[in-house]
PDB file of C-alpha atoms in Angstrom:
ATOM      1  CA  UNK A 702      31.179  66.329 115.007  1.00 68.00           C
ATOM      2  CA  UNK A 703      29.771  68.886 117.370  1.00 84.00           C
ATOM      3  CA  UNK A 704      30.792  72.569 117.264  1.00 82.00           C
ATOM      4  CA  UNK A 705      32.764  72.166 120.486  1.00 84.00           C
ATOM      5  CA  UNK A 706      34.892  69.511 118.746  1.00 85.00           C
ATOM      6  CA  UNK A 707      35.679  71.912 115.880  1.00 86.00           C
ATOM      7  CA  UNK A 708      36.578  74.659 118.318  1.00 89.00           C
ATOM      8  CA  UNK A 709      38.896  72.303 120.237  1.00 89.00           C
ATOM      9  CA  UNK A 710      40.590  71.168 116.980  1.00 89.00           C
ATOM     10  CA  UNK A 711      41.081  74.779 115.831  1.00 91.00           C
ATOM     11  CA  UNK A 712      42.505  75.726 119.232  1.00 91.00           C
ATOM     12  CA  UNK A 713      44.936  72.801 119.042  1.00 92.00           C
ATOM     13  CA  UNK A 714      46.083  73.796 115.530  1.00 92.00           C
ATOM     14  CA  UNK A 715      46.530  77.439 116.553  1.00 93.00           C
ATOM     15  CA  UNK A 716      48.512  76.508 119.676  1.00 94.00           C
ATOM     16  CA  UNK A 717      50.809  74.171 117.693  1.00 93.00           C
ATOM     17  CA  UNK A 718      51.377  76.901 115.064  1.00 92.00           C
ATOM     18  CA  UNK A 719      52.178  79.427 117.808  1.00 92.00           C
ATOM     19  CA  UNK A 720      54.632  77.021 119.420  1.00 92.00           C
ATOM     20  CA  UNK A 721      56.398  76.369 116.104  1.00 90.00           C
ATOM     21  CA  UNK A 722      56.674  80.106 115.362  1.00 88.00           C
ATOM     22  CA  UNK A 723      58.169  80.820 118.782  1.00 87.00           C
ATOM     23  CA  UNK A 724      60.611  77.932 118.335  1.00 84.00           C
ATOM     24  CA  UNK A 725      61.638  79.347 114.935  1.00 82.00           C
ATOM     25  CA  UNK A 726      62.195  82.792 116.480  1.00 78.00           C
ATOM     26  CA  UNK A 727      64.337  81.269 119.223  1.00 75.00           C
ATOM     27  CA  UNK A 728      66.507  79.526 116.647  1.00 72.00           C
ATOM     28  CA  UNK A 729      67.022  82.800 114.773  1.00 70.00           C
ATOM     29  CA  UNK A 730      67.665  84.804 117.941  1.00 72.00           C
ATOM     30  CA  UNK A 731      71.247  83.737 118.646  1.00 77.00           C
ATOM     31  CA  UNK A 732      74.707  84.909 117.788  1.00 81.00           C
ATOM     32  CA  UNK A 733      76.310  83.516 114.665  1.00 88.00           C
ATOM     33  CA  UNK A 734      80.019  84.202 114.280  1.00 93.00           C
ATOM     34  CA  UNK A 735      81.610  84.116 110.833  1.00 94.00           C
ATOM     35  CA  UNK A 736      85.408  84.165 110.659  1.00 96.00           C
ATOM     36  CA  UNK A 737      87.477  85.036 107.594  1.00 96.00           C
ATOM     37  CA  UNK A 738      91.075  85.916 106.757  1.00 96.00           C
ATOM     38  CA  UNK A 739      92.855  87.684 103.901  1.00 94.00           C
ATOM     39  CA  UNK A 740      96.550  87.697 103.014  1.00 93.00           C
ATOM     40  CA  UNK A 741      97.950  91.043 101.864  1.00 91.00           C
ATOM     41  CA  UNK A 742     101.203  91.148  99.928  1.00 88.00           C
ATOM     42  CA  UNK A 743     103.803  93.879 100.395  1.00 80.00           C
ATOM     43  CA  UNK A 744     102.954  95.297  96.953  1.00 80.00           C
ATOM     44  CA  UNK A 745      99.277  95.574  97.811  1.00 75.00           C
ATOM     45  CA  UNK A 746      99.743  97.410 101.104  1.00 68.00           C
ATOM     46  CA  UNK A 747     102.920  99.392 100.295  1.00 75.00           C
ATOM     47  CA  UNK A 748     104.422  97.960 103.446  1.00 80.00           C
ATOM     48  CA  UNK A 749     105.000  94.589 104.978  1.00 88.00           C
ATOM     49  CA  UNK A 750     103.014  91.478 104.058  1.00 92.00           C
ATOM     50  CA  UNK A 751     100.421  90.535 106.643  1.00 93.00           C
ATOM     51  CA  UNK A 752      97.241  88.584 107.310  1.00 94.00           C
ATOM     52  CA  UNK A 753      94.044  90.232 108.539  1.00 94.00           C
ATOM     53  CA  UNK A 754      91.664  87.945 110.437  1.00 96.00           C
ATOM     54  CA  UNK A 755      88.131  89.141 111.049  1.00 96.00           C
ATOM     55  CA  UNK A 756      85.256  87.832 113.191  1.00 95.00           C
ATOM     56  CA  UNK A 757      81.770  89.129 112.359  1.00 95.00           C
ATOM     57  CA  UNK A 758      78.519  88.527 114.235  1.00 93.00           C
ATOM     58  CA  UNK A 759      75.841  87.653 111.668  1.00 90.00           C
ATOM     59  CA  UNK A 760      73.282  86.714 114.310  1.00 85.00           C
ATOM     60  CA  UNK A 761      70.716  88.813 116.133  1.00 83.00           C
ATOM     61  CA  UNK A 762      71.997  88.312 119.656  1.00 87.00           C
ATOM     62  CA  UNK A 763      75.214  89.969 120.825  1.00 89.00           C
ATOM     63  CA  UNK A 764      78.346  87.824 121.131  1.00 90.00           C
ATOM     64  CA  UNK A 765      81.435  88.368 123.242  1.00 91.00           C
ATOM     65  CA  UNK A 766      84.740  87.363 121.674  1.00 93.00           C
ATOM     66  CA  UNK A 767      87.161  86.854 124.542  1.00 93.00           C
ATOM     67  CA  UNK A 768      90.353  85.473 122.994  1.00 92.00           C
ATOM     68  CA  UNK A 769      92.350  85.277 119.811  1.00 94.00           C
ATOM     69  CA  UNK A 770      94.923  82.535 119.532  1.00 94.00           C
ATOM     70  CA  UNK A 771      96.006  79.427 117.768  1.00 94.00           C
ATOM     71  CA  UNK A 772      97.394  75.939 118.029  1.00 95.00           C
ATOM     72  CA  UNK A 773     101.179  75.583 118.157  1.00 94.00           C
ATOM     73  CA  UNK A 774     103.365  73.282 116.078  1.00 91.00           C
ATOM     74  CA  UNK A 775     104.909  71.777 119.237  1.00 90.00           C
ATOM     75  CA  UNK A 776     101.469  71.037 120.681  1.00 88.00           C
ATOM     76  CA  UNK A 777      99.219  73.041 122.928  1.00 90.00           C
ATOM     77  CA  UNK A 778      97.856  76.486 122.220  1.00 93.00           C
ATOM     78  CA  UNK A 779      98.525  80.132 122.956  1.00 91.00           C
ATOM     79  CA  UNK A 780      96.023  83.012 123.071  1.00 91.00           C
ATOM     80  CA  UNK A 781      95.691  86.663 123.993  1.00 90.00           C
ATOM     81  CA  UNK A 782      92.776  88.240 125.818  1.00 90.00           C
ATOM     82  CA  UNK A 783      90.775  90.657 123.682  1.00 89.00           C
ATOM     83  CA  UNK A 784      89.205  93.869 124.894  1.00 84.00           C
ATOM     84  CA  UNK A 785      89.544  95.237 128.382  1.00 77.00           C
ATOM     85  CA  UNK A 786      89.381  93.405 131.700  1.00 73.00           C
ATOM     86  CA  UNK A 787      85.603  92.974 131.421  1.00 68.00           C
ATOM     87  CA  UNK A 788      86.025  89.792 129.434  1.00 79.00           C
ATOM     88  CA  UNK A 789      86.308  90.547 125.737  1.00 89.00           C
ATOM     89  CA  UNK A 790      84.957  92.438 122.764  1.00 92.00           C
ATOM     90  CA  UNK A 791      81.170  92.699 122.504  1.00 91.00           C
ATOM     91  CA  UNK A 792      79.861  92.276 118.957  1.00 92.00           C
ATOM     92  CA  UNK A 793      76.304  93.373 118.236  1.00 90.00           C
ATOM     93  CA  UNK A 794      74.378  92.420 115.130  1.00 89.00           C
ATOM     94  CA  UNK A 795      76.611  93.038 112.087  1.00 90.00           C
ATOM     95  CA  UNK A 796      79.611  94.240 114.119  1.00 94.00           C
ATOM     96  CA  UNK A 797      83.117  92.852 113.684  1.00 94.00           C
ATOM     97  CA  UNK A 798      86.585  92.794 115.172  1.00 93.00           C
ATOM     98  CA  UNK A 799      89.759  92.248 113.221  1.00 93.00           C
ATOM     99  CA  UNK A 800      93.427  91.640 113.952  1.00 93.00           C
ATOM    100  CA  UNK A 801      96.402  92.145 111.671  1.00 93.00           C
ATOM    101  CA  UNK A 802      99.082  89.456 111.885  1.00 93.00           C
ATOM    102  CA  UNK A 803     102.669  90.211 110.892  1.00 91.00           C
ATOM    103  CA  UNK A 804     105.821  88.078 110.976  1.00 90.00           C
ATOM    104  CA  UNK A 805     106.476  88.603 114.693  1.00 90.00           C
ATOM    105  CA  UNK A 806     102.972  87.399 115.572  1.00 91.00           C
ATOM    106  CA  UNK A 807     103.598  83.955 114.054  1.00 92.00           C
ATOM    107  CA  UNK A 808     106.124  82.902 116.689  1.00 92.00           C
ATOM    108  CA  UNK A 809     105.863  82.279 120.427  1.00 91.00           C
ATOM    109  CA  UNK A 810     108.827  82.403 122.822  1.00 89.00           C
ATOM    110  CA  UNK A 811     108.518  80.303 125.982  1.00 86.00           C
ATOM    111  CA  UNK A 812     110.180  81.205 129.317  1.00 87.00           C
ATOM    112  CA  UNK A 813     112.599  78.261 129.029  1.00 87.00           C
ATOM    113  CA  UNK A 814     114.024  79.672 125.782  1.00 83.00           C
ATOM    114  CA  UNK A 815     112.184  77.329 123.428  1.00 87.00           C
ATOM    115  CA  UNK A 816     110.047  78.732 120.625  1.00 88.00           C
ATOM    116  CA  UNK A 817     107.293  77.570 118.345  1.00 91.00           C
ATOM    117  CA  UNK A 818     105.080  78.926 115.628  1.00 91.00           C
ATOM    118  CA  UNK A 819     101.358  78.784 115.088  1.00 93.00           C
ATOM    119  CA  UNK A 820      99.907  76.336 112.618  1.00 92.00           C
ATOM    120  CA  UNK A 821      96.341  77.715 112.773  1.00 94.00           C
ATOM    121  CA  UNK A 822      94.341  80.582 114.290  1.00 96.00           C
ATOM    122  CA  UNK A 823      90.980  80.824 116.063  1.00 96.00           C
ATOM    123  CA  UNK A 824      88.710  83.180 117.959  1.00 95.00           C
ATOM    124  CA  UNK A 825      87.084  82.047 121.209  1.00 94.00           C
ATOM    125  CA  UNK A 826      83.832  83.401 122.620  1.00 91.00           C
ATOM    126  CA  UNK A 827      82.900  83.895 126.258  1.00 88.00           C
ATOM    127  CA  UNK A 828      81.437  80.396 126.599  1.00 88.00           C
ATOM    128  CA  UNK A 829      84.579  78.718 125.262  1.00 90.00           C
ATOM    129  CA  UNK A 830      83.460  77.913 121.721  1.00 93.00           C
ATOM    130  CA  UNK A 831      86.272  78.255 119.209  1.00 95.00           C
ATOM    131  CA  UNK A 832      85.815  79.545 115.684  1.00 95.00           C
ATOM    132  CA  UNK A 833      88.730  78.353 113.567  1.00 95.00           C
ATOM    133  CA  UNK A 834      89.949  80.761 110.901  1.00 95.00           C
ATOM    134  CA  UNK A 835      89.421  79.006 107.546  1.00 95.00           C
ATOM    135  CA  UNK A 836      92.583  78.351 105.536  1.00 94.00           C
ATOM    136  CA  UNK A 837      94.739  79.737 108.348  1.00 93.00           C
ATOM    137  CA  UNK A 838      97.313  76.967 107.826  1.00 93.00           C
ATOM    138  CA  UNK A 839      97.783  78.027 104.188  1.00 93.00           C
ATOM    139  CA  UNK A 840      97.838  81.736 105.044  1.00 94.00           C
ATOM    140  CA  UNK A 841     100.492  81.222 107.731  1.00 93.00           C
ATOM    141  CA  UNK A 842     102.628  79.326 105.215  1.00 93.00           C
ATOM    142  CA  UNK A 843     102.140  82.118 102.650  1.00 92.00           C
ATOM    143  CA  UNK A 844     103.200  84.747 105.179  1.00 92.00           C
ATOM    144  CA  UNK A 845     106.286  82.727 106.136  1.00 91.00           C
ATOM    145  CA  UNK A 846     107.179  82.375 102.447  1.00 91.00           C
ATOM    146  CA  UNK A 847     106.761  86.108 101.911  1.00 89.00           C
ATOM    147  CA  UNK A 848     109.359  86.746 104.615  1.00 86.00           C
ATOM    148  CA  UNK A 849     111.647  83.915 103.437  1.00 85.00           C
ATOM    149  CA  UNK A 850     111.141  81.832 106.587  1.00 80.00           C
ATOM    150  CA  UNK A 851     110.093  78.779 104.538  1.00 71.00           C
ATOM    151  CA  UNK A 852     111.703  77.608 101.319  1.00 54.00           C
TER     152      UNK A 852
END
């Protein structure tokens, strides 16, 4: 093989390696939302039992969390807008937002007088992707039991 063939092969290998490294950096350079929830008993907080749900950005790119809501037992969903009118809460790398949930937050009253309760919770980002709170069904049931709403 002539020297020009070796140079061409080395250039091809270097360009493929550069492409793979840039692809790897692109994969890492995105937001990654992790959602968690904790149930606090009345004895632990010296107050009323509640759930705290927390969304944390573990990625490098900023994320905007626009809504917090959940699916209802009667079907459908209900959510509240987070942040100000600009569209949500901006989470940089390692930043988080959290919401406490008490008894009154578990129930939704409709204009026609009907009511329903949540059966799970989620956060929604600015592009519409929902991040379901793990074990939210169990935590909602625990909170209802703590207040005597469920036997």
